[in-house]
């Protein structure tokens, strides 16, 4: 053992002497060049290459670093580690995991393997800077095989950016926007004001025929996943939906279900607060991608001049005194509102509507016959969705939501048969039925009995009305009711109850 330590000491002495001799003989420039040359030879011989992704690039935040951090936090391998970072961001509804300092993770992409290492070191004492830097220097080191370099740089990193955006949007609370009063700006100079969107409506709880819901959901998913299709066909990545039908049939709940299904924000546009076409365009420019732009009750929001230059009649339900008050001192309706039909059409399907991507326009109305055909054509309102009175499949969904009755097995067979026989004749909206079930949700038997009584009473009402005046008007009342029903159930352009446009409109656009 003594000889071993003696030999080791001699060897260390020789090494120190050699270092001193090299430093004296060779200048620093030559030594630096030698080390650099050695590193090049080493990397040339190695089958791997390395990439550093720092948290801060100069003085700017590196978005790729944040994207990689989010992407790796979604990996199943993270949660199996013995030590991980657990975080929850502001306005986020989920917890995320992350790599600990100097930890490693292996990922695969299209057969290529990527080794990630989270490198954290102490930053050297910094000089004066207008932006103080954190004490720790953070970054990711990506190790890949040289043969996979083209695949990783061209596709993998872009895939990480897209995946991180999806994770960020899924974890972040959705927002409900409304345009500022009078077309002004908020405290941050933005024309939109926002609040967290917490509406619980989903397609599972929506009172509608399941087949129709499946068709709508498939159309929404095809739109959200159709970026390559829209780019290939040269179409703007947008889609329009028209929700129409009697009040209380769930049009607002449908919009909330669409937003929750896709994870989109909602921009609720109040046309009465927009004075000119220019303001309308500015509002459109300030909307973000992955959003739903909503105009509710478009037939009675403002008065639009049609293509022949004639004014629409005053919206139903507003008396002349109220309309006079809306005209204001200038004598123009809606307090000086000068939005034209042309401005609204360009808003939904003009050049300005292409300033952004992945946006959905939703219009709602109780009277589709009052809308100009130009607003209903393909490219503007691509799908017309009729929100009808409550049907038997929709009734079963309401019974499950409010009373916990899952299918016919939880109900009396005879009672369900009675409900099925009278529900279509009653023509009650889901809102009316929901109110009955909410009031009696504690007592199921009482709720079912009261519901059946209400349905029977509503089903008998048209018959009693006809019987009371049949001597005076004959079949006029029956024909009038039939015409009203056809007006509600049939789109103005002759489409189906849940109809896509089959042919291009005025601009020759085809069905997407």
Tab-separated table of C-alpha atoms in Angstrom, residues 72-483:
chain	number	residue	atom	x	y	z
A	72	UNK	CA	-42.588	17.007	-21.074
A	73	UNK	CA	-44.998	17.635	-18.209
A	74	UNK	CA	-47.640	15.797	-20.223
A	75	UNK	CA	-45.468	12.712	-20.626
A	76	UNK	CA	-46.534	9.626	-18.708
A	77	UNK	CA	-42.900	8.953	-17.823
A	78	UNK	CA	-42.795	12.093	-15.676
A	79	UNK	CA	-45.368	10.856	-13.197
A	80	UNK	CA	-43.494	7.593	-12.635
A	81	UNK	CA	-40.363	9.306	-11.382
A	82	UNK	CA	-39.460	9.436	-7.721
A	83	UNK	CA	-38.995	13.224	-7.688
A	84	UNK	CA	-40.839	15.700	-9.928
A	85	UNK	CA	-41.841	19.343	-9.830
A	86	UNK	CA	-45.561	19.998	-9.271
A	87	UNK	CA	-46.973	23.370	-10.369
A	88	UNK	CA	-50.268	25.106	-11.083
A	89	UNK	CA	-50.204	28.231	-13.230
A	90	UNK	CA	-52.365	31.319	-12.858
A	91	UNK	CA	-55.865	30.878	-14.352
A	92	UNK	CA	-55.155	27.183	-14.753
A	93	UNK	CA	-57.562	24.409	-13.854
A	94	UNK	CA	-55.034	21.562	-13.706
A	95	UNK	CA	-51.767	20.614	-12.040
A	96	UNK	CA	-48.702	20.002	-14.199
A	97	UNK	CA	-45.590	17.927	-13.557
A	98	UNK	CA	-42.085	18.898	-14.598
A	99	UNK	CA	-38.523	17.612	-14.657
A	100	UNK	CA	-36.509	18.300	-11.551
A	101	UNK	CA	-33.138	20.005	-11.756
A	102	UNK	CA	-30.601	18.047	-13.836
A	103	UNK	CA	-33.062	15.196	-14.365
A	104	UNK	CA	-33.372	13.241	-17.624
A	105	UNK	CA	-36.204	11.897	-19.749
A	106	UNK	CA	-36.338	9.787	-22.915
A	107	UNK	CA	-38.991	10.527	-25.559
A	108	UNK	CA	-39.761	8.965	-28.943
A	109	UNK	CA	-41.218	10.560	-32.077
A	110	UNK	CA	-41.924	8.650	-35.320
A	111	UNK	CA	-39.310	6.050	-34.426
A	112	UNK	CA	-36.642	8.603	-33.425
A	113	UNK	CA	-35.364	8.766	-29.844
A	114	UNK	CA	-34.761	12.063	-28.046
A	115	UNK	CA	-32.927	12.394	-24.725
A	116	UNK	CA	-33.909	15.448	-22.679
A	117	UNK	CA	-31.942	16.804	-19.730
A	118	UNK	CA	-33.044	19.743	-17.590
A	119	UNK	CA	-29.815	21.624	-16.825
A	120	UNK	CA	-29.851	24.115	-13.946
A	121	UNK	CA	-26.690	26.011	-12.937
A	122	UNK	CA	-25.924	29.087	-10.861
A	123	UNK	CA	-25.582	32.232	-12.908
A	124	UNK	CA	-22.368	34.188	-12.520
A	125	UNK	CA	-22.525	37.621	-10.908
A	126	UNK	CA	-24.087	39.901	-13.504
A	127	UNK	CA	-23.276	43.476	-14.297
A	128	UNK	CA	-25.870	46.228	-14.449
A	129	UNK	CA	-28.829	45.275	-16.669
A	130	UNK	CA	-32.116	46.977	-17.380
A	131	UNK	CA	-33.778	43.587	-16.872
A	132	UNK	CA	-32.574	41.620	-13.806
A	133	UNK	CA	-31.941	37.979	-14.640
A	134	UNK	CA	-32.773	35.062	-12.323
A	135	UNK	CA	-30.002	33.667	-10.162
A	136	UNK	CA	-30.323	30.231	-11.737
A	137	UNK	CA	-29.603	29.545	-15.384
A	138	UNK	CA	-32.092	27.019	-16.733
A	139	UNK	CA	-32.240	25.187	-19.990
A	140	UNK	CA	-32.882	21.884	-21.740
A	141	UNK	CA	-30.256	19.865	-23.552
A	142	UNK	CA	-31.580	17.735	-26.409
A	143	UNK	CA	-29.509	14.734	-27.450
A	144	UNK	CA	-30.405	12.973	-30.693
A	145	UNK	CA	-28.766	10.725	-33.255
A	146	UNK	CA	-27.297	12.526	-36.248
A	147	UNK	CA	-29.376	10.463	-38.653
A	148	UNK	CA	-32.560	11.804	-36.991
A	149	UNK	CA	-31.496	15.450	-37.171
A	150	UNK	CA	-33.720	16.376	-40.138
A	151	UNK	CA	-36.791	14.718	-38.614
A	152	UNK	CA	-36.279	16.293	-35.191
A	153	UNK	CA	-35.650	19.834	-36.427
A	154	UNK	CA	-38.342	19.839	-39.110
A	155	UNK	CA	-41.216	18.023	-37.396
A	156	UNK	CA	-40.528	17.172	-33.766
A	157	UNK	CA	-39.965	20.700	-32.459
A	158	UNK	CA	-43.016	22.005	-34.327
A	159	UNK	CA	-45.030	19.128	-32.876
A	160	UNK	CA	-43.867	20.141	-29.398
A	161	UNK	CA	-44.993	23.746	-29.949
A	162	UNK	CA	-48.462	22.656	-31.095
A	163	UNK	CA	-48.824	20.114	-28.303
A	164	UNK	CA	-47.804	22.682	-25.697
A	165	UNK	CA	-50.393	25.145	-27.011
A	166	UNK	CA	-53.093	22.478	-26.722
A	167	UNK	CA	-52.013	21.641	-23.157
A	168	UNK	CA	-51.927	25.315	-22.189
A	169	UNK	CA	-55.400	25.918	-23.589
A	170	UNK	CA	-56.812	22.784	-21.973
A	171	UNK	CA	-55.423	23.678	-18.560
A	172	UNK	CA	-56.299	27.366	-18.733
A	173	UNK	CA	-59.713	28.676	-17.792
A	174	UNK	CA	-61.783	29.729	-20.770
A	175	UNK	CA	-62.904	33.341	-21.011
A	176	UNK	CA	-66.153	35.028	-21.969
A	177	UNK	CA	-65.619	38.361	-23.725
A	178	UNK	CA	-68.016	41.209	-24.415
A	179	UNK	CA	-67.335	44.375	-26.364
A	180	UNK	CA	-66.817	47.545	-24.306
A	181	UNK	CA	-69.754	49.873	-23.964
A	182	UNK	CA	-69.977	52.495	-26.682
A	183	UNK	CA	-67.153	50.919	-28.685
A	184	UNK	CA	-64.568	52.286	-26.244
A	185	UNK	CA	-61.483	50.675	-24.718
A	186	UNK	CA	-60.952	49.150	-21.307
A	187	UNK	CA	-58.149	50.098	-18.893
A	188	UNK	CA	-55.634	48.116	-20.983
A	189	UNK	CA	-56.676	49.716	-24.251
A	190	UNK	CA	-58.600	46.656	-25.435
A	191	UNK	CA	-62.116	46.778	-26.961
A	192	UNK	CA	-63.090	43.504	-25.255
A	193	UNK	CA	-63.745	42.912	-21.559
A	194	UNK	CA	-63.485	39.372	-20.205
A	195	UNK	CA	-64.605	37.236	-17.299
A	196	UNK	CA	-63.879	33.526	-16.600
A	197	UNK	CA	-66.277	31.269	-18.470
A	198	UNK	CA	-67.731	28.728	-16.040
A	199	UNK	CA	-70.853	27.533	-17.862
A	200	UNK	CA	-71.355	23.810	-17.055
A	201	UNK	CA	-73.294	22.903	-20.203
A	202	UNK	CA	-71.903	19.988	-22.218
A	203	UNK	CA	-73.206	17.828	-25.024
A	204	UNK	CA	-73.860	15.093	-22.464
A	205	UNK	CA	-76.286	17.310	-20.535
A	206	UNK	CA	-77.780	19.080	-23.563
A	207	UNK	CA	-81.449	18.136	-24.088
A	208	UNK	CA	-81.376	17.160	-27.752
A	209	UNK	CA	-81.748	14.054	-29.867
A	210	UNK	CA	-78.504	12.014	-29.489
A	211	UNK	CA	-78.135	11.462	-33.234
A	212	UNK	CA	-78.332	15.187	-33.922
A	213	UNK	CA	-75.798	15.895	-31.163
A	214	UNK	CA	-73.409	13.324	-32.627
A	215	UNK	CA	-73.693	14.983	-36.036
A	216	UNK	CA	-72.930	18.420	-34.596
A	217	UNK	CA	-70.011	17.111	-32.540
A	218	UNK	CA	-68.529	15.374	-35.583
A	219	UNK	CA	-68.807	18.590	-37.592
A	220	UNK	CA	-67.105	20.586	-34.823
A	221	UNK	CA	-64.295	18.053	-34.471
A	222	UNK	CA	-63.793	17.960	-38.230
A	223	UNK	CA	-63.469	21.735	-38.242
A	224	UNK	CA	-60.998	21.843	-35.337
A	225	UNK	CA	-58.809	19.150	-36.929
A	226	UNK	CA	-59.087	20.495	-40.473
A	227	UNK	CA	-56.201	22.953	-40.691
A	228	UNK	CA	-54.465	21.083	-43.509
A	229	UNK	CA	-57.753	20.735	-45.421
A	230	UNK	CA	-58.548	24.446	-45.260
A	231	UNK	CA	-55.021	25.356	-46.317
A	232	UNK	CA	-55.080	22.877	-49.203
A	233	UNK	CA	-58.424	24.126	-50.524
A	234	UNK	CA	-57.580	27.816	-50.065
A	235	UNK	CA	-60.458	28.515	-47.670
A	236	UNK	CA	-60.397	30.638	-44.554
A	237	UNK	CA	-60.293	28.449	-41.454
A	238	UNK	CA	-63.698	29.446	-40.092
A	239	UNK	CA	-67.213	28.054	-39.922
A	240	UNK	CA	-70.661	29.499	-39.294
A	241	UNK	CA	-73.611	28.017	-37.392
A	242	UNK	CA	-77.158	29.358	-37.263
A	243	UNK	CA	-79.204	28.291	-34.233
A	244	UNK	CA	-82.891	29.010	-34.662
A	245	UNK	CA	-86.137	27.957	-33.051
A	246	UNK	CA	-88.620	28.973	-30.348
A	247	UNK	CA	-87.373	30.654	-27.153
A	248	UNK	CA	-86.278	28.283	-24.403
A	249	UNK	CA	-85.070	25.480	-26.674
A	250	UNK	CA	-81.429	25.654	-25.538
A	251	UNK	CA	-79.633	27.864	-28.047
A	252	UNK	CA	-77.407	29.506	-25.414
A	253	UNK	CA	-76.723	26.113	-23.810
A	254	UNK	CA	-75.696	24.802	-27.221
A	255	UNK	CA	-73.134	27.608	-27.579
A	256	UNK	CA	-71.710	26.851	-24.130
A	257	UNK	CA	-71.534	23.140	-24.966
A	258	UNK	CA	-69.668	23.921	-28.194
A	259	UNK	CA	-67.139	26.070	-26.293
A	260	UNK	CA	-66.597	23.420	-23.617
A	261	UNK	CA	-66.280	20.666	-26.226
A	262	UNK	CA	-63.605	22.458	-28.269
A	263	UNK	CA	-61.991	24.428	-25.441
A	264	UNK	CA	-62.609	27.758	-27.208
A	265	UNK	CA	-63.147	31.213	-25.740
A	266	UNK	CA	-66.435	33.016	-26.455
A	267	UNK	CA	-66.789	36.562	-27.805
A	268	UNK	CA	-70.363	37.719	-27.172
A	269	UNK	CA	-70.803	40.579	-29.627
A	270	UNK	CA	-73.448	43.153	-28.664
A	271	UNK	CA	-74.303	44.889	-31.924
A	272	UNK	CA	-76.197	47.710	-30.217
A	273	UNK	CA	-72.860	48.903	-28.770
A	274	UNK	CA	-71.187	49.029	-32.195
A	275	UNK	CA	-71.857	52.212	-34.147
A	276	UNK	CA	-70.082	51.786	-37.478
A	277	UNK	CA	-68.782	49.099	-39.823
A	278	UNK	CA	-65.266	50.267	-39.011
A	279	UNK	CA	-65.768	49.540	-35.300
A	280	UNK	CA	-67.107	46.112	-36.225
A	281	UNK	CA	-63.939	45.324	-38.181
A	282	UNK	CA	-61.722	46.503	-35.331
A	283	UNK	CA	-63.541	44.207	-32.919
A	284	UNK	CA	-63.004	41.291	-35.289
A	285	UNK	CA	-59.276	42.047	-35.552
A	286	UNK	CA	-58.943	41.910	-31.748
A	287	UNK	CA	-60.401	38.409	-31.441
A	288	UNK	CA	-58.057	35.457	-31.005
A	289	UNK	CA	-57.853	32.127	-32.755
A	290	UNK	CA	-59.716	29.147	-31.283
A	291	UNK	CA	-62.719	31.276	-30.397
A	292	UNK	CA	-66.479	31.410	-30.955
A	293	UNK	CA	-67.941	34.772	-32.004
A	294	UNK	CA	-71.604	34.930	-30.987
A	295	UNK	CA	-74.386	37.315	-32.018
A	296	UNK	CA	-77.567	36.343	-30.194
A	297	UNK	CA	-81.037	37.299	-31.420
A	298	UNK	CA	-79.624	38.861	-34.545
A	299	UNK	CA	-83.094	39.539	-35.937
A	300	UNK	CA	-83.896	42.019	-33.143
A	301	UNK	CA	-80.465	43.395	-32.176
A	302	UNK	CA	-80.411	46.300	-34.658
A	303	UNK	CA	-82.244	47.352	-37.788
A	304	UNK	CA	-80.263	46.502	-40.916
A	305	UNK	CA	-80.950	47.873	-44.358
A	306	UNK	CA	-81.477	45.018	-46.794
A	307	UNK	CA	-79.996	44.798	-50.267
A	308	UNK	CA	-82.827	46.785	-51.808
A	309	UNK	CA	-82.117	49.702	-49.456
A	310	UNK	CA	-85.327	49.295	-47.442
A	311	UNK	CA	-85.343	49.327	-43.669
A	312	UNK	CA	-86.428	46.239	-41.804
A	313	UNK	CA	-89.563	46.557	-39.746
A	314	UNK	CA	-89.047	47.245	-36.050
A	315	UNK	CA	-88.161	44.083	-34.112
A	316	UNK	CA	-91.129	42.321	-32.599
A	317	UNK	CA	-91.800	43.069	-28.955
A	318	UNK	CA	-90.617	46.693	-29.095
A	319	UNK	CA	-93.232	49.393	-29.061
A	320	UNK	CA	-92.946	52.657	-30.955
A	321	UNK	CA	-92.033	54.661	-27.860
A	322	UNK	CA	-89.090	52.364	-27.148
A	323	UNK	CA	-87.929	52.683	-30.735
A	324	UNK	CA	-88.157	56.463	-30.532
A	325	UNK	CA	-85.937	56.394	-27.465
A	326	UNK	CA	-83.369	54.301	-29.332
A	327	UNK	CA	-83.209	56.751	-32.236
A	328	UNK	CA	-81.573	59.396	-30.054
A	329	UNK	CA	-81.175	63.044	-30.807
A	330	UNK	CA	-79.688	62.435	-34.228
A	331	UNK	CA	-82.857	60.836	-35.455
A	332	UNK	CA	-81.133	57.604	-36.484
A	333	UNK	CA	-82.170	54.305	-35.019
A	334	UNK	CA	-80.144	52.495	-32.357
A	335	UNK	CA	-78.594	55.699	-31.047
A	336	UNK	CA	-76.786	56.624	-34.249
A	337	UNK	CA	-75.943	53.044	-35.255
A	338	UNK	CA	-74.922	52.947	-38.909
A	339	UNK	CA	-74.000	49.261	-39.304
A	340	UNK	CA	-75.181	48.049	-42.705
A	341	UNK	CA	-76.035	44.593	-43.949
A	342	UNK	CA	-72.989	44.763	-46.197
A	343	UNK	CA	-70.776	45.468	-43.165
A	344	UNK	CA	-72.195	42.495	-41.295
A	345	UNK	CA	-71.786	40.214	-44.319
A	346	UNK	CA	-68.153	41.250	-44.716
A	347	UNK	CA	-67.690	40.675	-40.997
A	348	UNK	CA	-68.663	37.014	-41.383
A	349	UNK	CA	-67.379	36.206	-44.872
A	350	UNK	CA	-65.326	39.100	-46.253
A	351	UNK	CA	-61.608	39.764	-46.462
A	352	UNK	CA	-61.551	40.998	-42.867
A	353	UNK	CA	-62.992	37.717	-41.606
A	354	UNK	CA	-59.754	36.026	-42.710
A	355	UNK	CA	-57.640	38.086	-40.274
A	356	UNK	CA	-57.208	35.122	-37.963
A	357	UNK	CA	-57.855	31.401	-38.035
A	358	UNK	CA	-59.853	28.649	-36.353
A	359	UNK	CA	-62.828	30.824	-35.493
A	360	UNK	CA	-66.503	29.931	-35.365
A	361	UNK	CA	-69.370	32.360	-35.974
A	362	UNK	CA	-72.676	31.534	-34.260
A	363	UNK	CA	-75.876	33.494	-34.853
A	364	UNK	CA	-79.094	32.791	-32.977
A	365	UNK	CA	-82.638	33.833	-33.830
A	366	UNK	CA	-86.216	32.988	-32.952
A	367	UNK	CA	-87.486	34.013	-36.395
A	368	UNK	CA	-85.342	32.749	-39.252
A	369	UNK	CA	-87.795	34.120	-41.814
A	370	UNK	CA	-86.784	37.672	-40.843
A	371	UNK	CA	-83.134	37.199	-41.884
A	372	UNK	CA	-81.838	38.206	-45.279
A	373	UNK	CA	-80.986	35.194	-47.508
A	374	UNK	CA	-77.492	36.601	-48.060
A	375	UNK	CA	-76.783	36.070	-44.369
A	376	UNK	CA	-77.905	32.443	-44.500
A	377	UNK	CA	-75.935	31.192	-47.462
A	378	UNK	CA	-72.934	28.851	-47.399
A	379	UNK	CA	-69.690	30.445	-46.333
A	380	UNK	CA	-71.514	32.520	-43.737
A	381	UNK	CA	-73.897	30.162	-41.989
A	382	UNK	CA	-72.612	26.766	-43.117
A	383	UNK	CA	-74.864	24.708	-40.839
A	384	UNK	CA	-78.436	25.527	-39.854
A	385	UNK	CA	-79.422	23.873	-36.563
A	386	UNK	CA	-83.105	23.873	-35.639
A	387	UNK	CA	-83.572	23.879	-31.863
A	388	UNK	CA	-86.960	22.225	-31.586
A	389	UNK	CA	-89.436	21.599	-28.814
A	390	UNK	CA	-88.559	18.859	-26.362
A	391	UNK	CA	-88.704	15.384	-27.905
A	392	UNK	CA	-88.823	12.053	-26.083
A	393	UNK	CA	-85.040	11.380	-26.391
A	394	UNK	CA	-84.388	14.892	-25.072
A	395	UNK	CA	-86.876	14.291	-22.248
A	396	UNK	CA	-84.950	11.225	-21.125
A	397	UNK	CA	-81.795	13.331	-20.900
A	398	UNK	CA	-83.606	15.893	-18.732
A	399	UNK	CA	-84.936	13.149	-16.450
A	400	UNK	CA	-81.406	11.852	-16.029
A	401	UNK	CA	-79.975	15.324	-15.363
A	402	UNK	CA	-82.518	16.495	-12.810
A	403	UNK	CA	-83.958	13.320	-11.268
A	404	UNK	CA	-81.148	10.829	-11.787
A	405	UNK	CA	-83.399	8.497	-13.794
A	406	UNK	CA	-81.052	6.547	-16.041
A	407	UNK	CA	-83.224	5.024	-18.731
A	408	UNK	CA	-86.601	3.363	-18.657
A	409	UNK	CA	-85.424	0.785	-16.095
A	410	UNK	CA	-85.606	3.418	-13.343
A	411	UNK	CA	-89.130	4.513	-14.322
A	412	UNK	CA	-92.568	2.983	-14.488
A	413	UNK	CA	-93.089	1.513	-17.962
A	414	UNK	CA	-96.655	2.738	-18.172
A	415	UNK	CA	-95.659	6.264	-17.178
A	416	UNK	CA	-92.917	6.402	-19.793
A	417	UNK	CA	-95.332	5.211	-22.463
A	418	UNK	CA	-97.733	8.003	-21.521
A	419	UNK	CA	-94.940	10.576	-21.637
A	420	UNK	CA	-93.804	9.362	-25.035
A	421	UNK	CA	-97.324	9.528	-26.450
A	422	UNK	CA	-97.958	13.117	-25.351
A	423	UNK	CA	-94.555	14.821	-25.525
A	424	UNK	CA	-94.678	15.671	-29.251
A	425	UNK	CA	-98.233	17.016	-29.075
A	426	UNK	CA	-97.483	19.206	-26.050
A	427	UNK	CA	-94.762	21.255	-27.815
A	428	UNK	CA	-93.088	22.251	-24.556
A	429	UNK	CA	-89.566	23.640	-24.576
A	430	UNK	CA	-86.745	22.045	-22.574
A	431	UNK	CA	-86.713	25.185	-20.405
A	432	UNK	CA	-90.379	24.687	-19.414
A	433	UNK	CA	-89.847	21.020	-18.572
A	434	UNK	CA	-86.644	21.778	-16.671
A	435	UNK	CA	-88.481	24.251	-14.446
A	436	UNK	CA	-91.009	21.576	-13.446
A	437	UNK	CA	-88.264	19.067	-12.672
A	438	UNK	CA	-86.174	21.576	-10.703
A	439	UNK	CA	-89.078	22.492	-8.423
A	440	UNK	CA	-89.762	18.828	-7.600
A	441	UNK	CA	-86.305	17.297	-7.887
A	442	UNK	CA	-86.461	15.952	-4.306
A	443	UNK	CA	-89.662	13.966	-4.888
A	444	UNK	CA	-89.359	11.943	-8.098
A	445	UNK	CA	-92.929	10.661	-8.087
A	446	UNK	CA	-94.372	14.123	-7.634
A	447	UNK	CA	-92.104	15.512	-10.368
A	448	UNK	CA	-93.155	12.832	-12.851
A	449	UNK	CA	-96.847	13.250	-12.035
A	450	UNK	CA	-96.722	17.033	-12.375
A	451	UNK	CA	-94.757	16.768	-15.587
A	452	UNK	CA	-97.267	14.371	-17.130
A	453	UNK	CA	-100.136	16.652	-16.096
A	454	UNK	CA	-98.424	19.694	-17.625
A	455	UNK	CA	-97.745	17.861	-20.865
A	456	UNK	CA	-101.322	16.668	-21.146
A	457	UNK	CA	-102.617	20.181	-20.440
A	458	UNK	CA	-100.397	21.699	-23.125
A	459	UNK	CA	-101.334	18.974	-25.606
A	460	UNK	CA	-105.040	19.680	-25.082
A	461	UNK	CA	-104.717	23.465	-25.399
A	462	UNK	CA	-104.702	23.709	-29.222
A	463	UNK	CA	-107.652	21.321	-29.386
A	464	UNK	CA	-109.672	23.417	-26.939
A	465	UNK	CA	-108.825	26.598	-28.844
A	466	UNK	CA	-109.976	25.079	-32.123
A	467	UNK	CA	-113.153	23.756	-30.550
A	468	UNK	CA	-113.989	27.189	-29.121
A	469	UNK	CA	-113.823	29.057	-32.414
A	470	UNK	CA	-114.385	26.393	-35.029
A	471	UNK	CA	-117.863	27.781	-35.656
A	472	UNK	CA	-116.465	31.208	-36.542
A	473	UNK	CA	-113.283	30.507	-38.463
A	474	UNK	CA	-113.644	26.944	-39.635
A	475	UNK	CA	-110.225	25.515	-40.492
A	476	UNK	CA	-108.448	28.877	-40.608
A	477	UNK	CA	-106.875	28.440	-37.158
A	478	UNK	CA	-105.581	24.989	-37.946
A	479	UNK	CA	-104.028	26.193	-41.203
A	480	UNK	CA	-102.463	29.178	-39.449
A	481	UNK	CA	-100.877	26.968	-36.780
A	482	UNK	CA	-99.581	24.617	-39.450
A	483	UNK	CA	-97.994	27.530	-41.319
